[in-house]
Amino acid sequence: MSDPTLPSFPTSLGTSEGTTITLMGQDLATELMGEVSFGELAYRLLTLEVPTPQQSRLFEAVLIGLADHGFTPTAIAARLTWLSAPDSIQGALAAGLLGGGSRFLGVTEDTGRFLGEVLAGLEEHPTDEAGWDAVAEAAVRRRKEAGRFVPGLGHPVHKDGDPRTPRLVQIAREEDLYGPHLALFEAVGRTHETVLGRRLPLNGAGVSGAALADLGIPQELLRGTVLLARCAGLLGHIAEEIRRPIANDIYMSVDRNAVYVDPTETAPEA
Amino acid sequence: MSDPTLPSFPTSLGTSEGTTITLMGQDLATELMGEVSFGELAYRLLTLEVPTPQQSRLFEAVLIGLADHGFTPTAIAARLTWLSAPDSIQGALAAGLLGGGSRFLGVTEDTGRFLGEVLAGLEEHPTDEAGWDAVAEAAVRRRKEAGRFVPGLGHPVHKDGDPRTPRLVQIAREEDLYGPHLALFEAVGRTHETVLGRRLPLNGAGVSGAALADLGIPQELLRGTVLLARCAGLLGHIAEEIRRPIANDIYMSVDRNAVYVDPTETAPEA
Amino acid sequence: MSDPTLPSFPTSLGTSEGTTITLMGQDLATELMGEVSFGELAYRLLTLEVPTPQQSRLFEAVLIGLADHGFTPTAIAARLTWLSAPDSIQGALAAGLLGGGSRFLGVTEDTGRFLGEVLAGLEEHPTDEAGWDAVAEAAVRRRKEAGRFVPGLGHPVHKDGDPRTPRLVQIAREEDLYGPHLALFEAVGRTHETVLGRRLPLNGAGVSGAALADLGIPQELLRGTVLLARCAGLLGHIAEEIRRPIANDIYMSVDRNAVYVDPTETAPEA
Amino acid sequence: MSDPTLPSFPTSLGTSEGTTITLMGQDLATELMGEVSFGELAYRLLTLEVPTPQQSRLFEAVLIGLADHGFTPTAIAARLTWLSAPDSIQGALAAGLLGGGSRFLGVTEDTGRFLGEVLAGLEEHPTDEAGWDAVAEAAVRRRKEAGRFVPGLGHPVHKDGDPRTPRLVQIAREEDLYGPHLALFEAVGRTHETVLGRRLPLNGAGVSGAALADLGIPQELLRGTVLLARCAGLLGHIAEEIRRPIANDIYMSVDRNAVYVDPTETAPEA
C-alpha cells in the first residue's frame, strides 16, 4: 500500500485493515482485549516480548510500588495545572510527568544503569553471597572515589527500611526471577556501610530498577516505565483534586506568604 | 503531625510512616504489590473503589483497546520530540499525551457524556431493545436538530465495523456488566441511519466511553483513562523509535517538501 | 526541490538556502536581526503583517503587562517541575505554560471573543460614548440573562482598579490605536453596575484582549499571545528558583501538612 | 502580611497591592508598559539587571535569530499536537518546546558552557587574535582528545557559512559588546581545521551562545533563552497551521506509508 517513491515507516506495533486491528502481531480484539492484563500489554510494548505470568506479576508489582508517593512535587504540579486549566486534563497529566527527571524519579534508571555497568565489567557472576559482597563493595568504593553518589540508597522517610524493597525481592524469588541485578543490589545494601561509614536503606525506586533490569527492560526505558506507573498515580491525584480540591489552598498559602526582596539585593554576583 | 496554623491538605491516596506505606487505606507492600494488577490499581486510583475481578477485566480490556492506533499524530509528535530531546523521555511522553484533546482522543469522553445526558433525562430505563431504540432515535434526532455531531459513530478505516466494539460488548455481557450506557450506545448503532441517512459503525473509542461509564468511571475522568491507556502505547512508540528510528525520516520528508509561499499571498483577509 | 509525488508543505515562515535565511520574506540576518524588536517579530509571526512602530509599542505593552503575576499556580508548577527535573528546563517551562487554560489565562481570549461577537452583531459602530454605553449595557444584560459570566470584570487584588487598564487605554490613545474593542470594553466598565448590581474593575487580562483585538490579532491566537508573554515571566521564576530556591519549601509545607482521610469517607456517592 | 509560623517565600519579581503592580522593583504600568521593549523585559527577568539599549539590541537580535528554522521536528510536533487538540493551544506550544533538548536546541547552551569553561581556565585573556587562536586550538585539541564534539561547529544547510554568525559579531562590535566568549568562538572558527582536519562553519546557535554569555546571561539559562525565542516561532507555526493547515497531510503521509514488520524480527537481542 506504500508509495515506493516515499520513505516508508516500519513498525511492529499497530496496524488496521477493514475489520481487524493487529497489535504486535496479535489480534487486538480477540487475543489481547479481555485476555491479557494492561500491565502485560505495557510489558510487550516496551520489549516486544510476551511475558510469562511470573514476569507480569513482578512487572506489575513494580508499577504498583512506584505509582504514588503522596504529595510529591509532581503531584502538586499536576493539581495546580488542573486548577488553572481544568478543561485540559491532558495538560495537568503532562505537567506532572514533566517532573520525571533526574532528581526524584531518576533513581530507578540510575540504579539500573549503575548495576548494569558493574555487571558488564564482570567476567562471570559470583555464585554466592560472599562473592556478590566483594563485587558490590568494590563497586561502591570506585563510585565513592569518583566522587559519585551510589544510586538506590537512602530515603527521607523510610530511614529504617523501605517496605517495597524486601517485598519486591520476595516476589522475584517466588517467581524465580531473582537475577544478578537484584543480587548485586542486595549486596550493595549489605556492604556499603563499610565504605561509606553509615548504613542507608535500599530504597523502593532503586530495587525497582534492579528488578526491571532483571526482567530485561532496556536501561533507556527504565524511566519510561516509572512514568507509566506515575501516570496512574497522577490521575489519582487529579481525580482527588476534582472530588476534594486543595490546589487553590496551596496556591493561596504560597501567594500570601510571598515576601518581596529588592532585586538589587538578589542580583547574582558578577 | 500537621501545624494547626497552616492549611492542612487532605488526601486518601498515599501516606508513609517509618517502615510502612499505605495507599488508599491498604498496605502498599503486602496488600497491593504482587496481589492486584496495575489496571486494578488504576481503577482504584480513579474511583477509590475496589473493583471486582469482572470490573477489572472489562476496565483493562478498555485500556488495551485504546493503547495504540499506529502512527497517530500523537505517536508522531512523541517520536519527533524524542528525536530532539532524547535525554528527556518524560518530555517525549508528555508531548504525545498533549495531543489528547478534543479531536481524536476526545471521543471516549464525548460519548460517555452524551449517553450520560440522555440517561439522566429518562424517568426510567427501557426494559427491551425496542424501548432503547426509541430513546436512541429521539436522542440522535435532537442532536442532529441542534446541529451537533453524534459522538462514537464512524471510523476512517473500520467503515464496516470496528472490531473492538462487539468485543467490548461481549466482555461486558460475559462479566454481567452490560449496563444502560452500552444498551443506549448499541441502540444508537441500530437506529441512527433512520435519522442521519447513512449507516456508520460504532467506533472503539465510543464503545469504550460507554463501557467505562457503565463501570462507574466519572465523566470528567474518561479522557484521563484514555490518556493512561495511551501512555503505554506512546512508550511503545518511543521504545520502537529507540530500536528502529523513523522520526528523522519524517522530519526530512517534511522539510524537503517545504514550498515557500509569499506571505503577502497568505496574509489573512482583514 | 520538492518531489511531485509527495504532498508538499507550504509555509510563509522560514526558508534557508546556502548562506541565506529568509523569514516571512525578509532576510533574517540583515533585515530582521538588529533591525526590529523581538516583540515586533512575534507580531509578524502571529499575523504575517508588518506592524507600525505604534502597533509594536501597544503590542509589547500588552506582553509586558501579562508577563508575570507573582506566585500564580503556573509559576509554582514551573518551579516544582524544575525542582524535580533541573536537567530539563524545557519541561519546567512547558509545565508552567500548560496552566494556560480557561480559568486564569483564558480571560484575555474570552474578553476578545465576547467583544468581537458583540461588534459582529452591530450594523454600524456607535459614534459617541452614550452610543457605546447602550450597546454595552444591552450586551451585559444578554450575557447575564444567558447565565454567563461577563469576561474581563473583577480582580481578587485590584478591587479598586487594575493599573494596567487605564495605562493600556492611554497608550492606545497616544498611538491612535484606540478602536471599537477598547471602546466597547470601557463602556462595559461604565455600565455593568446597572445590570449586575455591583461595580467591578476592568481587569488587565480583559483590557489586553480588547487591545490585541483592536490590533488585529486573530481571536484564536489571543491565548497564544498571552502564553508568549507568560513564557518570559516563567523564565523569570525559573531563574529566581535557581538563584534563591523555594520550591522545596513549598513541597515540604504541603507534604508535612497532609492529613490522611479514609477513602471510604471520600468515595464519590454512587 | 505573612504568617510567621509558615515558611515565607521570597521573590524579587512581581508584587501587587491595591491599585499598583510592581515588577522587579519598578511600577509595571508606568515604568515598564509602553516604556521598554518585551525583549528588554525578558532580559531583566533572566538577570535582574537593567540592560543598556546596546545590550537590548544584541539580546533581541539573538532571540530573532533563533525564533524559527522552518519545519523543524519541534515545529512539526507543535502542529500535530494542535491538529489533535485544537482547543488547547497551550498544549501545542508546550509540545513544541519539549523538543528543546540536547540534540537540536542544546547547541547554544553547550557552546556557552564550553567557551565559559575554557575562559575559566585562563589566568588572563589574550590581547590579540594570535593569542586567542592559541587558546582556541588547544581547547579544540583537548576536546577532541577527550572524544567530545566541539559545539557550535557545522550546519546541515549552511555549509559555507551561517549568515547569523557574522551578523551577530557585527552587532556586538557596533554596540561595543564583543567580549571574550565571542573572541574565543571566532578563534575556534579560524583554528579548528588544523586539529579536526576539515573546515566547518560556526553556526548561528553557537554564536548565539557566545553572544549571550558575553551579555552575562547565566549558563544555566542559555537554553531557557532559546526557548523564549522558539516560543515566538512555534506560535508562528500554530498561526500558520490555523490559516493553512498541513499537519493532517503530514500525519497521512506517515500513516499511509507505514510498513508492518513482524515483531519477532525486531525484538532486541537478549
mmCIF file with all atom_site columns, C-alpha atoms in Angstrom, chain C residues 116-197:
data_model
loop_
_atom_site.group_PDB
_atom_site.id
_atom_site.type_symbol
_atom_site.label_atom_id
_atom_site.label_alt_id
_atom_site.label_comp_id
_atom_site.label_asym_id
_atom_site.label_entity_id
_atom_site.label_seq_id
_atom_site.pdbx_PDB_ins_code
_atom_site.Cartn_x
_atom_site.Cartn_y
_atom_site.Cartn_z
_atom_site.occupancy
_atom_site.B_iso_or_equiv
_atom_site.pdbx_formal_charge
_atom_site.auth_seq_id
_atom_site.auth_comp_id
_atom_site.auth_asym_id
_atom_site.auth_atom_id
_atom_site.pdbx_PDB_model_num
ATOM 1  C CA . GLY C 1 116 ? -15.806 40.579 18.913 1.00 0.00 ? 116 GLY C CA 1
ATOM 2  C CA . GLU C 1 117 ? -19.174 38.818 18.956 1.00 0.00 ? 117 GLU C CA 1
ATOM 3  C CA . VAL C 1 118 ? -20.976 41.933 20.160 1.00 0.00 ? 118 VAL C CA 1
ATOM 4  C CA . LEU C 1 119 ? -19.273 44.045 17.487 1.00 0.00 ? 119 LEU C CA 1
ATOM 5  C CA . ALA C 1 120 ? -20.074 41.496 14.794 1.00 0.00 ? 120 ALA C CA 1
ATOM 6  C CA . GLY C 1 121 ? -23.736 41.903 15.651 1.00 0.00 ? 121 GLY C CA 1
ATOM 7  C CA . LEU C 1 122 ? -23.754 45.679 15.079 1.00 0.00 ? 122 LEU C CA 1
ATOM 8  C CA . GLU C 1 123 ? -24.759 47.181 11.771 1.00 0.00 ? 123 GLU C CA 1
ATOM 9  C CA . GLU C 1 124 ? -22.582 50.174 12.468 1.00 0.00 ? 124 GLU C CA 1
ATOM 10 C CA . HIS C 1 125 ? -20.402 51.271 15.353 1.00 0.00 ? 125 HIS C CA 1
ATOM 11 C CA . PRO C 1 126 ? -21.669 53.959 17.719 1.00 0.00 ? 126 PRO C CA 1
ATOM 12 C CA . THR C 1 127 ? -20.090 57.366 17.298 1.00 0.00 ? 127 THR C CA 1
ATOM 13 C CA . ASP C 1 128 ? -20.182 58.574 20.891 1.00 0.00 ? 128 ASP C CA 1
ATOM 14 C CA . GLU C 1 129 ? -19.840 57.300 24.443 1.00 0.00 ? 129 GLU C CA 1
ATOM 15 C CA . ALA C 1 130 ? -23.579 57.207 25.010 1.00 0.00 ? 130 ALA C CA 1
ATOM 16 C CA . GLY C 1 131 ? -23.944 55.006 21.971 1.00 0.00 ? 131 GLY C CA 1
ATOM 17 C CA . TRP C 1 132 ? -21.266 52.593 23.202 1.00 0.00 ? 132 TRP C CA 1
ATOM 18 C CA . ASP C 1 133 ? -22.863 52.559 26.633 1.00 0.00 ? 133 ASP C CA 1
ATOM 19 C CA . ALA C 1 134 ? -26.166 51.465 25.168 1.00 0.00 ? 134 ALA C CA 1
ATOM 20 C CA . VAL C 1 135 ? -24.506 48.673 23.214 1.00 0.00 ? 135 VAL C CA 1
ATOM 21 C CA . ALA C 1 136 ? -22.513 47.570 26.239 1.00 0.00 ? 136 ALA C CA 1
ATOM 22 C CA . GLU C 1 137 ? -25.428 47.579 28.643 1.00 0.00 ? 137 GLU C CA 1
ATOM 23 C CA . ALA C 1 138 ? -27.525 45.513 26.289 1.00 0.00 ? 138 ALA C CA 1
ATOM 24 C CA . ALA C 1 139 ? -24.670 43.047 25.773 1.00 0.00 ? 139 ALA C CA 1
ATOM 25 C CA . VAL C 1 140 ? -24.070 42.666 29.509 1.00 0.00 ? 140 VAL C CA 1
ATOM 26 C CA . ARG C 1 141 ? -27.774 42.151 30.004 1.00 0.00 ? 141 ARG C CA 1
ATOM 27 C CA . ARG C 1 142 ? -27.964 39.425 27.343 1.00 0.00 ? 142 ARG C CA 1
ATOM 28 C CA . ARG C 1 143 ? -24.944 37.735 28.879 1.00 0.00 ? 143 ARG C CA 1
ATOM 29 C CA . LYS C 1 144 ? -26.475 37.832 32.329 1.00 0.00 ? 144 LYS C CA 1
ATOM 30 C CA . GLU C 1 145 ? -29.792 36.513 31.071 1.00 0.00 ? 145 GLU C CA 1
ATOM 31 C CA . ALA C 1 146 ? -27.943 33.627 29.414 1.00 0.00 ? 146 ALA C CA 1
ATOM 32 C CA . GLY C 1 147 ? -26.463 32.843 32.834 1.00 0.00 ? 147 GLY C CA 1
ATOM 33 C CA . ARG C 1 148 ? -22.968 33.591 31.577 1.00 0.00 ? 148 ARG C CA 1
ATOM 34 C CA . PHE C 1 149 ? -20.141 35.486 33.177 1.00 0.00 ? 149 PHE C CA 1
ATOM 35 C CA . VAL C 1 150 ? -19.028 38.798 31.616 1.00 0.00 ? 150 VAL C CA 1
ATOM 36 C CA . PRO C 1 151 ? -15.306 38.320 30.940 1.00 0.00 ? 151 PRO C CA 1
ATOM 37 C CA . GLY C 1 152 ? -12.737 40.940 31.896 1.00 0.00 ? 152 GLY C CA 1
ATOM 38 C CA . LEU C 1 153 ? -14.514 42.165 35.016 1.00 0.00 ? 153 LEU C CA 1
ATOM 39 C CA . GLY C 1 154 ? -13.192 41.836 38.574 1.00 0.00 ? 154 GLY C CA 1
ATOM 40 C CA . HIS C 1 155 ? -9.855  41.107 40.171 1.00 0.00 ? 155 HIS C CA 1
ATOM 41 C CA . PRO C 1 156 ? -9.051  39.456 43.503 1.00 0.00 ? 156 PRO C CA 1
ATOM 42 C CA . VAL C 1 157 ? -6.424  42.055 44.441 1.00 0.00 ? 157 VAL C CA 1
ATOM 43 C CA . HIS C 1 158 ? -7.158  45.154 42.379 1.00 0.00 ? 158 HIS C CA 1
ATOM 44 C CA . LYS C 1 159 ? -10.714 45.686 43.594 1.00 0.00 ? 159 LYS C CA 1
ATOM 45 C CA . ASP C 1 160 ? -10.397 49.449 43.159 1.00 0.00 ? 160 ASP C CA 1
ATOM 46 C CA . GLY C 1 161 ? -8.836  49.282 39.737 1.00 0.00 ? 161 GLY C CA 1
ATOM 47 C CA . ASP C 1 162 ? -6.229  47.333 37.846 1.00 0.00 ? 162 ASP C CA 1
ATOM 48 C CA . PRO C 1 163 ? -3.450  49.787 36.966 1.00 0.00 ? 163 PRO C CA 1
ATOM 49 C CA . ARG C 1 164 ? -2.844  48.139 33.606 1.00 0.00 ? 164 ARG C CA 1
ATOM 50 C CA . THR C 1 165 ? -6.273  49.036 32.336 1.00 0.00 ? 165 THR C CA 1
ATOM 51 C CA . PRO C 1 166 ? -6.015  52.846 32.181 1.00 0.00 ? 166 PRO C CA 1
ATOM 52 C CA . ARG C 1 167 ? -2.404  52.514 31.070 1.00 0.00 ? 167 ARG C CA 1
ATOM 53 C CA . LEU C 1 168 ? -3.212  50.384 28.022 1.00 0.00 ? 168 LEU C CA 1
ATOM 54 C CA . VAL C 1 169 ? -6.089  52.689 27.130 1.00 0.00 ? 169 VAL C CA 1
ATOM 55 C CA . GLN C 1 170 ? -3.707  55.651 27.389 1.00 0.00 ? 170 GLN C CA 1
ATOM 56 C CA . ILE C 1 171 ? -1.074  54.003 25.178 1.00 0.00 ? 171 ILE C CA 1
ATOM 57 C CA . ALA C 1 172 ? -3.714  53.013 22.632 1.00 0.00 ? 172 ALA C CA 1
ATOM 58 C CA . ARG C 1 173 ? -4.951  56.613 22.514 1.00 0.00 ? 173 ARG C CA 1
ATOM 59 C CA . GLU C 1 174 ? -1.412  58.002 22.274 1.00 0.00 ? 174 GLU C CA 1
ATOM 60 C CA . GLU C 1 175 ? -0.710  55.731 19.333 1.00 0.00 ? 175 GLU C CA 1
ATOM 61 C CA . ASP C 1 176 ? -4.057  56.326 17.637 1.00 0.00 ? 176 ASP C CA 1
ATOM 62 C CA . LEU C 1 177 ? -4.965  52.665 18.059 1.00 0.00 ? 177 LEU C CA 1
ATOM 63 C CA . TYR C 1 178 ? -7.996  53.053 20.283 1.00 0.00 ? 178 TYR C CA 1
ATOM 64 C CA . GLY C 1 179 ? -10.572 51.020 18.373 1.00 0.00 ? 179 GLY C CA 1
ATOM 65 C CA . PRO C 1 180 ? -14.021 49.545 18.798 1.00 0.00 ? 180 PRO C CA 1
ATOM 66 C CA . HIS C 1 181 ? -12.990 46.679 21.108 1.00 0.00 ? 181 HIS C CA 1
ATOM 67 C CA . LEU C 1 182 ? -11.471 49.090 23.623 1.00 0.00 ? 182 LEU C CA 1
ATOM 68 C CA . ALA C 1 183 ? -14.402 51.493 23.256 1.00 0.00 ? 183 ALA C CA 1
ATOM 69 C CA . LEU C 1 184 ? -16.859 48.708 23.946 1.00 0.00 ? 184 LEU C CA 1
ATOM 70 C CA . PHE C 1 185 ? -14.779 47.358 26.827 1.00 0.00 ? 185 PHE C CA 1
ATOM 71 C CA . GLU C 1 186 ? -14.643 50.767 28.513 1.00 0.00 ? 186 GLU C CA 1
ATOM 72 C CA . ALA C 1 187 ? -18.396 51.078 28.028 1.00 0.00 ? 187 ALA C CA 1
ATOM 73 C CA . VAL C 1 188 ? -18.823 47.706 29.766 1.00 0.00 ? 188 VAL C CA 1
ATOM 74 C CA . GLY C 1 189 ? -16.842 49.217 32.614 1.00 0.00 ? 189 GLY C CA 1
ATOM 75 C CA . ARG C 1 190 ? -19.170 52.206 32.831 1.00 0.00 ? 190 ARG C CA 1
ATOM 76 C CA . THR C 1 191 ? -22.447 50.349 32.511 1.00 0.00 ? 191 THR C CA 1
ATOM 77 C CA . HIS C 1 192 ? -22.230 46.879 34.015 1.00 0.00 ? 192 HIS C CA 1
ATOM 78 C CA . GLU C 1 193 ? -23.180 48.076 37.507 1.00 0.00 ? 193 GLU C CA 1
ATOM 79 C CA . THR C 1 194 ? -26.682 48.934 36.315 1.00 0.00 ? 194 THR C CA 1
ATOM 80 C CA . VAL C 1 195 ? -27.210 45.357 35.208 1.00 0.00 ? 195 VAL C CA 1
ATOM 81 C CA . LEU C 1 196 ? -25.095 43.335 37.621 1.00 0.00 ? 196 LEU C CA 1
ATOM 82 C CA . GLY C 1 197 ? -25.814 45.398 40.734 1.00 0.00 ? 197 GLY C CA 1
#
